[in-house]
Each structure stands twice: as C-alpha cells, then as structure tokens.
C-alpha cells in the first residue's frame, strides 16, 4: 500500500506480538521505531497516513527499556581505574560485552585513585551514544577519593583525600577535569562538603553519598545542598540504628526538599546485601531503588586474581574480596542477574524489577525524557526478554546490537 | 428487522463482531472492491485527540487498514457544510455504505440525529441535545462545560441509504429508546424508528435493553435465535474465501 509519510522517509519498524513495559505496566501493544526513536503509531497513522515498512514478530517477548548501570568499575579483564596504554580499547571492550547483559548505557566508574590516574584516564572517557560497537557512555562515576577512612572498604587508604583546604578547587585539581563526569561519590561529613556539593550540583553533576560515617542530619544537609544518590546502600556506611538511622535514614526522611527524590544504589547480587535488608529498603522507598552491578575487572572471567585500581582482588564464585581479606570489593554480577535476583528476593513484579534497572537510573540522572522508558520520542534503546527476565536481544537506537545465540552461548 | 437478544454486554458485542466479520468475508473485499463500513461520529469532532485516540485504540490499531481508506468528518474544516457535502460525495464514490453500525442514544437518536431531526436528512451540522451532552461528559472528565455543543453527523437519510444497518443497544437506560424505536410508530422524535422502513436492519441487544418491550416481542425473537445464530456460525475467514465462493451462500433476510 502506498505510504505517504510526510515527516520522514526513514524506514519504520513495527515490533508485534510482544508485551511492552510502558506507564509502569506490561501492555500488549506493538512497538514502533523510526530513526532511532520510539514512534507514536497514532500520529503516524492519522497525521502522516503512514504505515510500517518492516514488521517483526517478537514471539511474545517482553520488551523493556535497556538497562542503565551507573556503577561499574570494569569487567572482562578491564579495570577503569588503571591508566593503561590501551585504556580506550578496554572501555570499548566492556561497553560491547555488557550488551549481552542488557545494559545499553553506563557510567564507567573509577575507584579512589591517585590524581595522576584521573588526569590520564578521564580525558579518555567521552560521553557517546551506544550502537553496534557497544553500550552508550553517559559519563564517569568518580567514587572517591573524598571519602571516609573508616568506611573506605576496598579503596586504598593512601589515596584518600579531603577538600578541607580549597573545597571545590581541591576536588577539581584532584580530578583534573569534570567534563565527562556524571556522578561523584563523597562522604558528606567531610569539612566543606556542602560547598563542594553545591558546586557539583550547579554543574549538573549528580552527587552521591557513600563510604561515609555520616549521621542522618549530615546526610540530610547534604541532600538539601543537592545530593540525590546513595552509593550502594548499606555497604560502606554506618548501619541503621533506631536512634540515628544514618544515611540509610534518607529513605524515609521528611527533610527531603519538595519535588526531589533520593535514589539509592543496590547491588543485588545476593552477597552485598542480605535479601531481607534488600526487602526492607525496597519496601521503605520503592521508587528510589536503582540497581547497580559495581562490577569489577574480574566480571565475566574465570575465578582468580584481578585488580581494582590500586588493589588486588580475589574472585571465588560470586564473592570478590580484597586479596587475603574478607573485605568485599565490587562484584562480578551482571546487570540482568541483578534484576532477576532482585525480583526473586523481593517478590516484586516484573515491571518493578525492570524499572529499577532502567527508569530509576534515568530519573536519577535526569535523562528520563530520552532514556529509561518506551515513551514516544524516547531513544529506542530496548531489550527483548523472556518471562524469566533473561535477555534475548538488545537494541540501541532501534538497531539490533546483540542477540542470544540459539545454541545458548 | 432482526432482533438479536443476548444475555449481556459481552455476548452482544461478540455476536455483533462475528456478524460483521462474516458479512465482510462473504462480501469478498479485495483491491478495488471495498467493503464500506459506516460508523457514526462517536464523539463531537471538536476534540481530535480524544476521537482519533478512541478510534485508534479501539479499532484501527487492531486491524490491517490503510489510513487512506478512513474518512472522518472534520469538525475543524473551514466550511462545515461543504465538508458535509463532500462526505456524502465520498460515500457515493465508495459505492455506498455496505453496512452501517451504530448505537442508539437514550433519546432514541441514531448518530447525532437528535429528536426532531428530519428522517430524510443528510450529513450536516447539528446542535446537540442536553441528553447527548450529558452522555458525552464521560469523555471530558465529567466536565459539562468542556463537552462540545455542536457536531457533524451523518443524516438519517444517509444511513437509510446503507444496504444494511446494525444497531447495538445494551443497558437498561436504553430500554425505553429501544421500545420507542421498534414497538411504536415511525416518529422523528425517536429517529432510530426510521429503520422500520429499511429492508435490512439488525438490532443487537442485551437482556437489560429489552426491559420495556412486550413479553410477546421478546419471546418471538428469542425463539428465532436458532435461525439467527446461523449468521454467526460457522465463522468464515478470508482464507476459506476461495472455497466458499463456489457455494455462494446468501445471507438470511426477512
């Protein structure tokens, strides 16, 4: 039939026989894509009198927005906190490999490192769209070095710093450049953190609280100055206490400025957090939960020894410790495994589990108008999953960039 | 007329859907041979989003239809009467309406042909009666002030020209209108009554809609259900079209 598309001649693809996650619900609807964006079929039909050029039968798959990992330290032998000669190809490798985990956008994360590492590595990270080459890079997540000594976790003590002397200028000098930085994790109890938080927030950088011994009022003050995220809730912070809930108390704090939401990262690999604790957090503040992998270089590789910045870590099954200790250091979990584990542990709906890895991180970074949903005019980054939430295919900008091998690779 | 009485809204809807399907398949549509389905303007056309969304979500997106084959009266046209006249021309050009499917208002109107509309009227602009405005308020969040007061509508005469007319009536609130339409005389105050003079009318209703009818009427037509159900069973499909053509079944008529 003649298609008279007045707006564009680009091919229109109609994904049929699927259930799409839209408006927080799985709906039996077709997904229409044109020029890398989700298309409104009604407008196409009435205004342009257009129709699909290609129809794809999705065999009753679930279609959901691609996952966004805002805390990933590396994988497949690549460590984002190591200034190697082939750093660029390392980041390319990881971005390509995580497509099979359903991740379509991510924030390469650097752990506490000496300034030289930041100065060498950061200029090599650029914000870029995803595609067949790999997941899109939204910007770097700098976890440290402005964190607490008592809660350094796997971060090397000799690299910790404060910004007491020059506040924001100290921070800028340490990192060198903030051009491609999307998130900074810091400990709010540190002197002059409020100024720093305000400066970072002014520049559109998301401030996250973590690796800290802050009490609830310090945390609330940080939120008032602009902090919006909590790095891996429960880990590397004071435990919840009924008379001082600490950072964990932000989940139900009444001092959050109106119209703002505090998000919190959870590593739901079954190791970092007891499922009961995961459930408590989820039930207390379901809309703020953001799934992260905190994956390290060893993710995707055989168990053994790998690096995490300046440290050596040992991988044994799903456990990753600083070599010779029982200190957890990152994980080897993949994002899709986290989504499945989250769903199992909390008994939540498929929609909730999927949104925790897509919609919520997009809301955290203020990009939900183009990522994290299947709304009309959003970027067509999406996944086809089966009912058990195993990724069957990954699409970026409407193009298939990964598909599960039928032989089960 | 054929009066088809089903138990409830779902069953009535399903029967009607099956009937329409069989009619389309038996008509044998193809390139250049269009089955022209007439529908009343469901909503005043003033609010394009709501009306188009309604039609899209409830009908168009579920079927394989080319947008060029859809003709909707445009309430925003610069010359409304010219728009109406052009619509009548389009119907003629498409070979006339094969089957018109519509509902009935609580005031017995068909499309927006309010009480007092000429029974030989054509497509034109109509001012809506309060009953209709109230009934449409649900599409405007219950806010009466938002409901348009004028609408473009096909005329009673326009629908009478269709080769077959199907009216769907469900719910107790339509019962009196149904009574006026089929058990009383032809009257321009109850414009659906005009179809008593149409050779091929089907009324599909649920039990509740029959509440104001004579028991005798209801019993008579229920008794005919065995025959009427032959119109929906077997359910034809386009694939079998080739085989069926040779048998050339003629639809049952009264």
XYZ file of C-alpha atoms in Angstrom:
663
model
C 0.000 0.000 0.000
C 1.335 3.427 -0.830
C 2.844 5.071 2.195
C 2.850 8.798 2.105
C 4.994 9.722 5.103
C 5.114 13.459 5.209
C 7.598 13.761 8.049
C 10.395 11.407 7.096
C 11.277 8.718 4.605
C 13.255 6.692 7.112
C 12.089 3.098 7.450
C 9.539 2.365 10.121
C 9.813 -0.865 12.066
C 6.836 -2.322 13.889
C 7.589 -4.883 16.600
C 4.489 -7.036 17.038
C 3.410 -9.953 19.171
C 5.095 -8.590 22.275
C 4.349 -7.117 25.664
C 5.899 -3.733 26.229
C 6.681 -2.056 29.518
C 5.040 1.342 29.340
C 3.468 3.501 32.030
C 4.741 1.058 34.641
C 2.778 -1.830 33.150
C 3.306 -4.627 30.717
C 0.853 -3.960 27.890
C 0.048 -5.970 24.853
C 0.964 -3.284 22.328
C 3.162 -3.017 19.289
C 6.384 -1.021 19.490
C 7.039 1.330 16.596
C 10.519 2.682 15.854
C 11.809 5.224 13.358
C 15.185 6.931 13.148
C 16.346 5.514 16.437
C 13.364 6.765 18.421
C 10.129 5.291 19.651
C 7.388 6.378 17.274
C 3.778 7.259 18.019
C 1.776 4.999 15.670
C -1.404 7.006 16.079
C 0.243 10.213 14.862
C 1.845 8.263 12.056
C -1.498 6.811 11.057
C -3.669 9.922 11.165
C -1.249 12.767 10.513
C 1.178 11.156 8.114
C -1.068 8.384 6.786
C 1.996 6.196 7.130
C 2.456 2.554 7.935
C 5.206 0.131 8.866
C 7.876 -0.818 6.360
C 9.000 -3.822 8.352
C 7.041 -5.911 10.816
C 8.915 -8.117 13.259
C 7.254 -10.881 15.208
C 8.705 -10.873 18.715
C 7.266 -14.259 19.652
C 5.540 -12.930 22.755
C 8.739 -11.497 24.295
C 8.748 -8.807 26.909
C 10.133 -5.548 25.558
C 11.563 -3.154 28.123
C 13.844 -0.167 28.091
C 17.547 -1.024 28.134
C 19.347 -1.244 31.475
C 21.457 1.647 32.719
C 24.389 0.754 35.004
C 25.588 3.781 36.953
C 28.269 1.947 38.895
C 30.556 -0.411 37.011
C 34.303 -0.470 37.640
C 35.275 -2.648 34.702
C 34.912 -6.198 33.501
C 36.372 -8.853 31.232
C 39.852 -8.055 32.445
C 39.462 -4.292 32.003
C 39.843 -2.015 35.022
C 38.634 1.566 34.551
C 40.848 2.753 37.396
C 44.064 1.652 35.706
C 45.740 4.121 33.382
C 46.913 1.668 30.765
C 48.029 2.412 27.224
C 45.067 0.649 25.747
C 42.507 2.224 28.055
C 40.283 3.271 25.163
C 40.074 -0.225 23.725
C 39.422 -1.507 27.234
C 36.383 0.696 27.673
C 35.226 -0.274 24.176
C 35.531 -3.942 25.070
C 33.456 -3.601 28.219
C 30.810 -1.467 26.514
C 30.484 -4.105 23.828
C 30.362 -7.080 26.173
C 27.738 -5.687 28.536
C 25.234 -5.504 25.687
C 24.608 -9.187 26.351
C 23.675 -8.303 29.929
C 21.039 -5.899 28.686
C 22.998 -2.743 29.510
C 22.511 -0.076 26.859
C 24.028 2.873 28.763
C 26.548 3.026 31.598
C 28.772 5.217 33.755
C 32.323 3.850 33.843
C 33.292 4.092 37.494
C 36.697 4.959 38.924
C 37.519 3.976 42.492
C 39.776 6.037 44.743
C 42.988 6.623 42.788
C 45.969 8.964 42.823
C 45.434 12.212 40.872
C 47.715 11.004 38.098
C 45.266 8.251 37.269
C 42.373 10.703 36.989
C 44.432 13.054 34.876
C 45.345 10.293 32.482
C 42.082 8.384 32.365
C 39.348 10.999 32.448
C 40.286 12.715 29.181
C 39.932 9.304 27.527
C 36.359 8.897 28.594
C 33.886 10.662 26.386
C 30.130 10.784 26.515
C 28.918 8.940 23.461
C 25.880 7.202 22.048
C 25.679 3.466 22.021
C 25.321 1.332 18.946
C 26.597 -1.878 17.455
C 30.002 -1.045 18.931
C 28.648 -1.106 22.463
C 26.563 0.480 25.168
C 26.405 4.249 25.362
C 28.599 6.108 27.831
C 26.713 8.639 29.903
C 29.748 9.942 31.785
C 32.137 8.831 34.500
C 31.232 7.981 38.071
C 34.023 9.052 40.412
C 33.749 7.053 43.605
C 36.288 8.686 45.869
C 38.888 9.811 46.908
C 36.896 12.214 49.084
C 35.560 9.504 51.316
C 35.836 8.396 54.898
C 38.838 6.471 56.168
C 36.669 4.362 58.423
C 34.475 3.265 55.581
C 36.981 3.018 52.793
C 36.018 -0.595 52.094
C 38.214 -1.766 49.262
C 39.566 1.713 48.441
C 43.283 2.269 49.090
C 43.881 4.374 52.200
C 46.924 6.164 50.918
C 44.900 7.756 48.156
C 42.110 9.135 50.317
C 41.898 12.927 50.375
C 39.980 15.770 51.917
C 38.930 19.100 50.441
C 39.268 20.988 53.695
C 41.760 23.473 52.320
C 40.350 24.537 48.980
C 36.924 22.861 48.808
C 35.843 22.677 45.158
C 39.207 23.775 43.824
C 40.844 20.853 45.609
C 38.384 18.496 44.010
C 38.936 19.981 40.573
C 42.707 19.769 40.972
C 42.475 16.136 42.009
C 40.328 15.071 39.093
C 41.802 17.440 36.545
C 38.638 17.826 34.548
C 34.960 17.342 35.186
C 33.950 17.481 31.550
C 32.683 13.964 31.226
C 31.820 13.324 34.840
C 28.240 12.370 35.578
C 28.378 11.254 39.252
C 30.693 11.924 42.195
C 30.513 9.858 45.393
C 31.743 11.572 48.513
C 31.376 11.484 52.276
C 29.231 14.417 53.393
C 30.622 14.584 56.935
C 33.876 15.912 55.478
C 34.547 19.592 56.128
C 33.269 21.956 53.408
C 31.347 19.208 51.697
C 28.289 21.488 51.416
C 30.152 23.944 49.192
C 31.506 21.139 47.084
C 28.100 19.530 46.743
C 26.564 22.825 45.658
C 29.294 23.442 43.077
C 28.979 19.971 41.630
C 25.204 20.166 41.501
C 25.420 23.542 39.753
C 27.451 21.867 37.032
C 24.788 19.217 36.545
C 26.834 16.506 38.243
C 24.931 14.063 40.406
C 26.325 13.930 43.940
C 26.138 10.616 45.735
C 26.739 9.881 49.396
C 28.824 6.843 50.219
C 31.810 5.381 52.003
C 30.850 7.575 54.910
C 30.191 7.651 58.631
C 27.711 10.490 58.341
C 24.737 10.582 60.657
C 21.257 11.285 59.393
C 21.344 15.061 59.840
C 24.639 15.351 57.990
C 23.172 13.255 55.221
C 20.003 15.362 55.141
C 22.046 18.535 54.961
C 23.937 17.094 52.020
C 20.646 16.345 50.285
C 19.478 19.876 50.917
C 22.608 21.144 49.203
C 21.913 18.951 46.212
C 22.928 15.333 46.805
C 20.469 12.932 45.183
C 22.009 9.466 45.326
C 23.353 6.975 47.853
C 26.165 4.702 46.710
C 25.485 1.017 47.338
C 23.077 1.376 50.268
C 24.114 -0.403 53.471
C 27.634 -1.059 52.255
C 30.395 1.273 53.468
C 28.193 3.348 55.736
C 27.054 3.224 59.332
C 24.471 0.539 59.912
C 20.895 1.579 60.555
C 20.372 2.489 64.212
C 16.925 3.266 65.527
C 18.064 6.488 67.188
C 20.297 7.535 64.341
C 19.460 5.821 61.095
C 22.461 7.386 59.364
C 22.480 7.586 55.578
C 20.015 4.702 55.437
C 17.509 7.016 57.108
C 17.347 9.139 53.953
C 14.971 6.554 52.506
C 12.230 7.748 54.805
C 13.497 11.176 55.803
C 10.999 14.022 55.925
C 13.670 16.621 55.293
C 13.994 15.938 51.591
C 13.217 19.154 49.657
C 9.808 19.118 47.990
C 9.736 17.727 44.491
C 13.027 15.882 44.930
C 13.633 12.210 45.330
C 16.618 10.497 46.887
C 17.743 7.467 44.895
C 19.885 4.690 46.268
C 22.037 2.098 44.554
C 21.663 -1.554 45.459
C 23.976 -4.332 44.429
C 21.502 -7.174 44.367
C 23.946 -9.982 43.716
C 22.857 -11.892 46.802
C 26.149 -11.141 48.537
C 26.449 -7.451 49.230
C 23.090 -7.294 50.894
C 21.065 -9.883 52.711
C 17.758 -10.358 50.876
C 15.881 -9.295 53.985
C 17.753 -5.990 54.037
C 17.072 -5.568 50.331
C 13.381 -6.066 51.030
C 13.384 -3.561 53.872
C 14.919 -0.903 51.659
C 12.641 -1.708 48.740
C 9.509 -1.575 50.852
C 10.554 1.620 52.582
C 11.239 3.516 49.361
C 10.445 1.500 46.243
C 10.623 4.411 43.809
C 14.189 5.272 44.723
C 15.812 1.905 44.191
C 18.458 1.813 41.481
C 20.089 -1.494 40.639
C 23.849 -1.302 40.058
C 26.392 -4.024 39.453
C 29.530 -2.428 40.958
C 31.209 -4.945 38.685
C 34.980 -5.205 38.652
C 37.533 -6.320 36.104
C 37.032 -9.949 37.010
C 33.419 -9.918 35.951
C 32.954 -12.241 33.006
C 36.258 -14.034 33.645
C 37.245 -17.197 35.440
C 37.743 -17.005 39.206
C 41.192 -15.897 40.327
C 43.104 -12.716 40.968
C 42.375 -9.392 39.303
C 42.932 -5.733 40.034
C 40.635 -2.996 41.246
C 42.611 0.180 40.802
C 45.482 0.051 43.245
C 44.252 -3.116 44.917
C 44.377 -6.810 44.140
C 41.128 -8.706 44.467
C 40.397 -12.382 44.575
C 37.311 -13.878 42.990
C 35.757 -17.020 44.317
C 32.400 -17.785 42.761
C 30.272 -14.664 43.219
C 32.388 -13.382 46.091
C 35.048 -10.799 45.430
C 37.359 -9.804 48.270
C 40.499 -7.755 48.671
C 43.130 -10.466 48.357
C 43.782 -12.070 51.730
C 40.879 -10.342 53.482
C 37.153 -10.627 53.891
C 36.544 -7.109 52.662
C 34.068 -7.076 49.798
C 35.361 -5.221 46.781
C 32.918 -4.806 43.965
C 31.119 -7.743 42.433
C 31.177 -9.990 39.405
C 27.447 -9.818 38.980
C 25.915 -8.935 35.652
C 23.037 -6.468 35.425
C 20.486 -8.968 34.191
C 21.410 -11.347 37.032
C 20.901 -8.464 39.465
C 17.468 -7.788 38.027
C 16.499 -11.443 38.361
C 17.849 -11.724 41.867
C 16.067 -8.519 42.887
C 12.786 -9.883 41.620
C 13.225 -13.207 43.384
C 14.338 -11.722 46.670
C 11.583 -9.123 46.904
C 8.820 -10.972 45.098
C 8.148 -7.778 43.189
C 6.516 -7.601 39.788
C 8.392 -7.917 36.542
C 7.657 -4.256 35.865
C 9.178 -3.125 39.153
C 12.308 -5.205 38.679
C 12.855 -3.903 35.164
C 12.240 -0.275 36.125
C 14.774 -0.466 38.937
C 17.433 -1.001 36.273
C 16.138 1.365 33.625
C 13.614 4.028 34.614
C 15.072 4.806 38.035
C 18.680 5.323 36.923
C 17.370 7.502 34.084
C 15.371 9.568 36.583
C 18.415 9.819 38.831
C 20.464 11.307 36.016
C 17.622 13.489 34.796
C 17.511 11.869 31.361
C 14.171 10.106 31.523
C 12.817 12.212 28.686
C 15.017 10.197 26.346
C 16.227 7.093 28.205
C 14.787 4.571 30.586
C 11.294 4.381 29.105
C 9.494 3.314 25.946
C 7.580 6.585 25.722
C 7.069 8.165 22.329
C 10.123 10.103 21.097
C 12.439 8.376 23.585
C 15.666 6.817 22.332
C 14.867 3.329 21.064
C 17.232 1.516 23.426
C 15.403 -1.598 24.463
C 15.636 -5.291 25.262
C 13.678 -8.376 24.383
C 13.426 -10.634 27.403
C 11.716 -13.898 28.147
C 9.370 -14.344 31.082
C 12.250 -15.245 33.386
C 13.951 -11.967 32.556
C 16.764 -13.450 30.513
C 17.829 -11.048 27.789
C 17.173 -12.444 24.310
C 18.163 -9.427 22.260
C 19.464 -5.915 22.805
C 18.600 -2.925 20.626
C 20.182 0.506 20.604
C 18.611 3.324 18.573
C 16.283 0.779 17.054
C 19.089 -1.422 15.700
C 19.728 -4.909 16.980
C 23.166 -4.885 18.612
C 23.126 -8.251 20.323
C 21.079 -11.407 20.103
C 21.140 -14.523 22.192
C 22.625 -17.392 20.218
C 20.082 -20.153 19.832
C 22.821 -22.609 20.744
C 22.800 -20.956 24.157
C 26.129 -19.094 24.317
C -35.943 -6.378 11.238
C -33.949 -8.985 13.053
C -33.874 -8.502 16.810
C -30.998 -10.402 18.368
C -31.199 -10.703 22.137
C -28.111 -11.847 24.017
C -27.665 -12.218 27.737
C -25.223 -9.419 28.435
C -22.949 -6.716 27.020
C -20.045 -9.072 26.244
C -22.179 -11.588 24.441
C -23.993 -8.912 22.490
C -20.661 -7.393 21.463
C -19.265 -10.723 20.439
C -22.311 -11.644 18.371
C -22.193 -8.313 16.609
C -18.468 -8.676 15.938
C -18.902 -12.144 14.477
C -21.751 -10.944 12.303
C -19.742 -8.056 10.937
C -16.827 -10.350 10.282
C -18.940 -12.818 8.367
C -20.520 -10.018 6.373
C -17.134 -8.670 5.371
C -15.755 -12.069 4.437
C -18.836 -13.044 2.446
C -18.739 -9.731 0.617
C -15.352 -10.816 -0.679
C -13.484 -7.500 -0.499
C -10.331 -7.008 -2.493
C -8.294 -4.431 -4.387
C -10.833 -2.065 -5.914
C -13.728 -3.783 -4.149
C -14.159 -2.043 -0.819
C -16.429 -3.092 1.996
C -17.612 0.281 3.196
C -18.267 0.199 6.915
C -20.178 3.178 8.255
C -19.782 4.320 11.818
C -21.374 7.305 13.479
C -19.072 10.012 14.750
C -18.527 8.605 18.198
C -17.618 11.936 19.672
C -18.003 15.501 18.609
C -15.080 16.064 16.305
C -14.014 19.239 18.109
C -11.538 17.283 20.130
C -9.418 15.493 17.560
C -7.167 13.851 20.089
C -9.894 12.126 22.008
C -11.841 10.999 18.977
C -8.884 9.812 16.955
C -7.363 8.119 20.008
C -10.653 6.379 20.680
C -10.879 5.051 17.135
C -7.185 4.186 17.031
C -7.090 2.345 20.328
C -10.384 0.544 19.918
C -10.374 -0.249 16.247
C -7.723 0.875 13.788
C -4.625 -0.395 15.564
C -6.093 -3.882 15.778
C -6.840 -4.240 12.102
C -4.969 -4.052 8.868
C -6.329 -0.900 7.289
C -4.693 1.727 5.170
C -5.123 5.280 6.508
C -6.207 6.435 3.048
C -9.321 4.311 3.390
C -10.522 6.082 6.501
C -12.807 9.057 6.114
C -13.661 11.028 9.213
C -15.790 14.125 9.249
C -13.553 17.053 10.100
C -15.195 19.350 12.612
C -12.388 21.861 12.127
C -12.968 22.328 8.429
C -13.294 25.989 7.350
C -16.650 25.404 5.639
C -18.591 22.864 7.649
C -21.456 22.424 5.220
C -19.032 21.896 2.341
C -17.279 19.274 4.490
C -20.607 17.507 4.997
C -21.482 17.652 1.325
C -18.069 16.327 0.373
C -18.589 13.457 2.803
C -21.804 12.478 1.057
C -19.904 12.514 -2.234
C -17.206 10.273 -0.794
C -19.828 7.752 0.276
C -21.225 7.721 -3.245
C -17.760 7.375 -4.711
C -17.025 4.379 -2.480
C -20.125 2.660 -3.852
C -22.400 3.420 -0.931
C -22.285 2.090 2.596
C -22.470 -1.697 2.713
C -23.082 -1.941 6.440
C -23.727 0.862 8.905
C -23.051 0.029 12.561
C -24.317 2.382 15.219
C -25.737 2.705 18.679
C -28.800 4.455 19.985
C -28.960 7.383 22.358
C -31.204 7.355 25.425
C -33.353 9.783 23.469
C -33.584 7.330 20.603
C -31.248 9.133 18.257
C -29.048 7.498 15.640
C -25.630 9.172 15.201
C -26.316 12.753 16.294
C -29.717 12.980 14.710
C -31.391 14.437 17.780
C -35.159 14.313 18.365
C -36.803 16.430 15.727
C -34.260 15.613 13.027
C -35.731 15.062 9.598
C -35.988 11.380 8.764
C -34.627 12.119 5.309
C -31.776 14.320 6.489
C -28.267 14.185 5.062
C -24.831 14.797 6.586
C -24.873 18.188 8.312
C -24.062 20.214 11.435
C -26.271 19.535 14.431
C -26.615 21.208 17.818
C -26.588 18.554 20.482
C -29.436 17.913 22.890
C -28.772 18.094 26.633
C -29.243 14.313 26.906
C -26.408 13.771 24.460
C -24.154 16.322 26.139
C -24.698 14.591 29.453
C -23.973 11.219 27.905
C -20.733 12.512 26.392
C -19.488 14.184 29.547
C -17.657 10.995 30.465
C -15.187 11.656 27.637
C -14.376 15.067 29.078
C -13.707 14.120 32.691
C -17.335 14.709 33.612
C -16.957 18.425 32.960
C -20.117 19.545 31.148
C -18.588 22.861 30.132
C -15.952 21.012 28.136
C -18.381 18.999 26.054
C -18.803 20.458 22.560
C -22.341 21.529 21.781
C -22.225 21.007 18.033
C -21.338 18.025 15.929
C -21.123 16.958 12.322
C -23.254 13.929 11.727
C -24.446 11.635 9.006
C -28.149 12.140 8.437
C -30.977 9.669 8.962
C -31.422 9.610 5.207
C -27.700 8.936 4.749
C -27.902 5.875 6.987
C -31.138 4.721 5.354
C -29.198 4.561 2.071
C -26.868 1.942 3.525
C -27.533 -1.551 2.242
C -27.679 -2.874 5.804
C -27.981 -1.247 9.209
C -26.902 -2.741 12.523
C -27.845 -1.035 15.761
C -26.231 -2.062 19.063
C -28.257 -1.400 22.190
C -27.178 -2.505 25.630
C -28.151 -1.470 29.123
C -31.356 -0.684 30.931
C -31.018 3.040 30.298
C -31.559 2.366 26.595
C -34.594 0.173 27.125
C -37.189 2.893 26.634
C -35.483 4.130 23.494
C -35.495 0.595 22.075
C -39.195 0.288 22.833
C -39.916 3.565 21.059
C -37.737 2.517 18.145
C -39.318 -0.839 17.381
C -42.695 -1.119 19.057
C -44.014 2.354 18.461
C -44.537 4.233 15.243
C -42.046 5.897 12.958
C -41.507 9.258 14.599
C -38.899 11.957 14.117
C -38.692 12.339 17.895
C -37.130 8.892 18.050
C -35.069 8.913 14.894
C -33.962 5.267 15.122
C -37.605 4.375 14.401
C -36.894 5.356 10.798
C -35.253 1.973 10.269
C -38.621 0.268 10.479
C -38.753 1.296 6.826
C -35.329 -0.124 5.967
C -35.296 -3.543 4.279
C -32.276 -4.856 6.183
C -31.954 -3.887 9.834
C -30.400 -5.866 12.683
C -30.841 -4.774 16.283
C -28.403 -6.454 18.667
C -29.181 -6.003 22.342
C -28.742 -7.477 25.801
C -31.466 -8.564 28.239
C -31.470 -5.266 30.094
C -32.233 -3.326 26.937
C -35.414 -5.340 26.423
C -36.938 -4.289 29.744
C -39.535 -2.012 28.160
C -40.542 -4.383 25.367
C -43.641 -6.555 25.332
C -43.018 -10.054 26.580
C -44.549 -11.264 23.322
C -41.956 -9.412 21.247
C -39.057 -10.709 23.285
C -40.327 -14.288 23.205
C -40.860 -14.184 19.470
C -37.359 -13.046 18.690
C -35.698 -15.252 21.255
C -37.460 -18.123 19.543
C -35.739 -17.116 16.310
C -32.253 -17.243 17.821
C -31.678 -20.721 16.435
C -32.084 -19.334 12.960
C -30.264 -16.065 13.674
C -27.273 -17.851 15.123
C -26.682 -19.401 11.722
C -25.480 -15.936 10.701
C -22.520 -16.189 13.055
C -21.850 -19.898 12.927
C -19.840 -21.029 11.116
C -17.413 -18.134 11.372
C -15.898 -17.521 7.978
C -12.356 -16.447 7.325
C -10.738 -14.787 4.326
C -8.576 -17.857 3.772
C -11.581 -20.040 3.118
C -12.960 -17.421 0.795
C -11.945 -19.310 -2.300
C -13.802 -22.468 -1.287
C -16.875 -20.609 -0.084
C -17.223 -18.547 -3.235
C -18.277 -21.609 -5.185
C -21.062 -22.364 -2.724
C -22.193 -18.694 -2.758
C -24.174 -18.519 0.442
C -26.830 -15.852 0.540
C -27.338 -14.096 3.880
C -30.681 -14.876 5.503
C -33.139 -11.995 5.075
C -36.553 -11.278 6.468
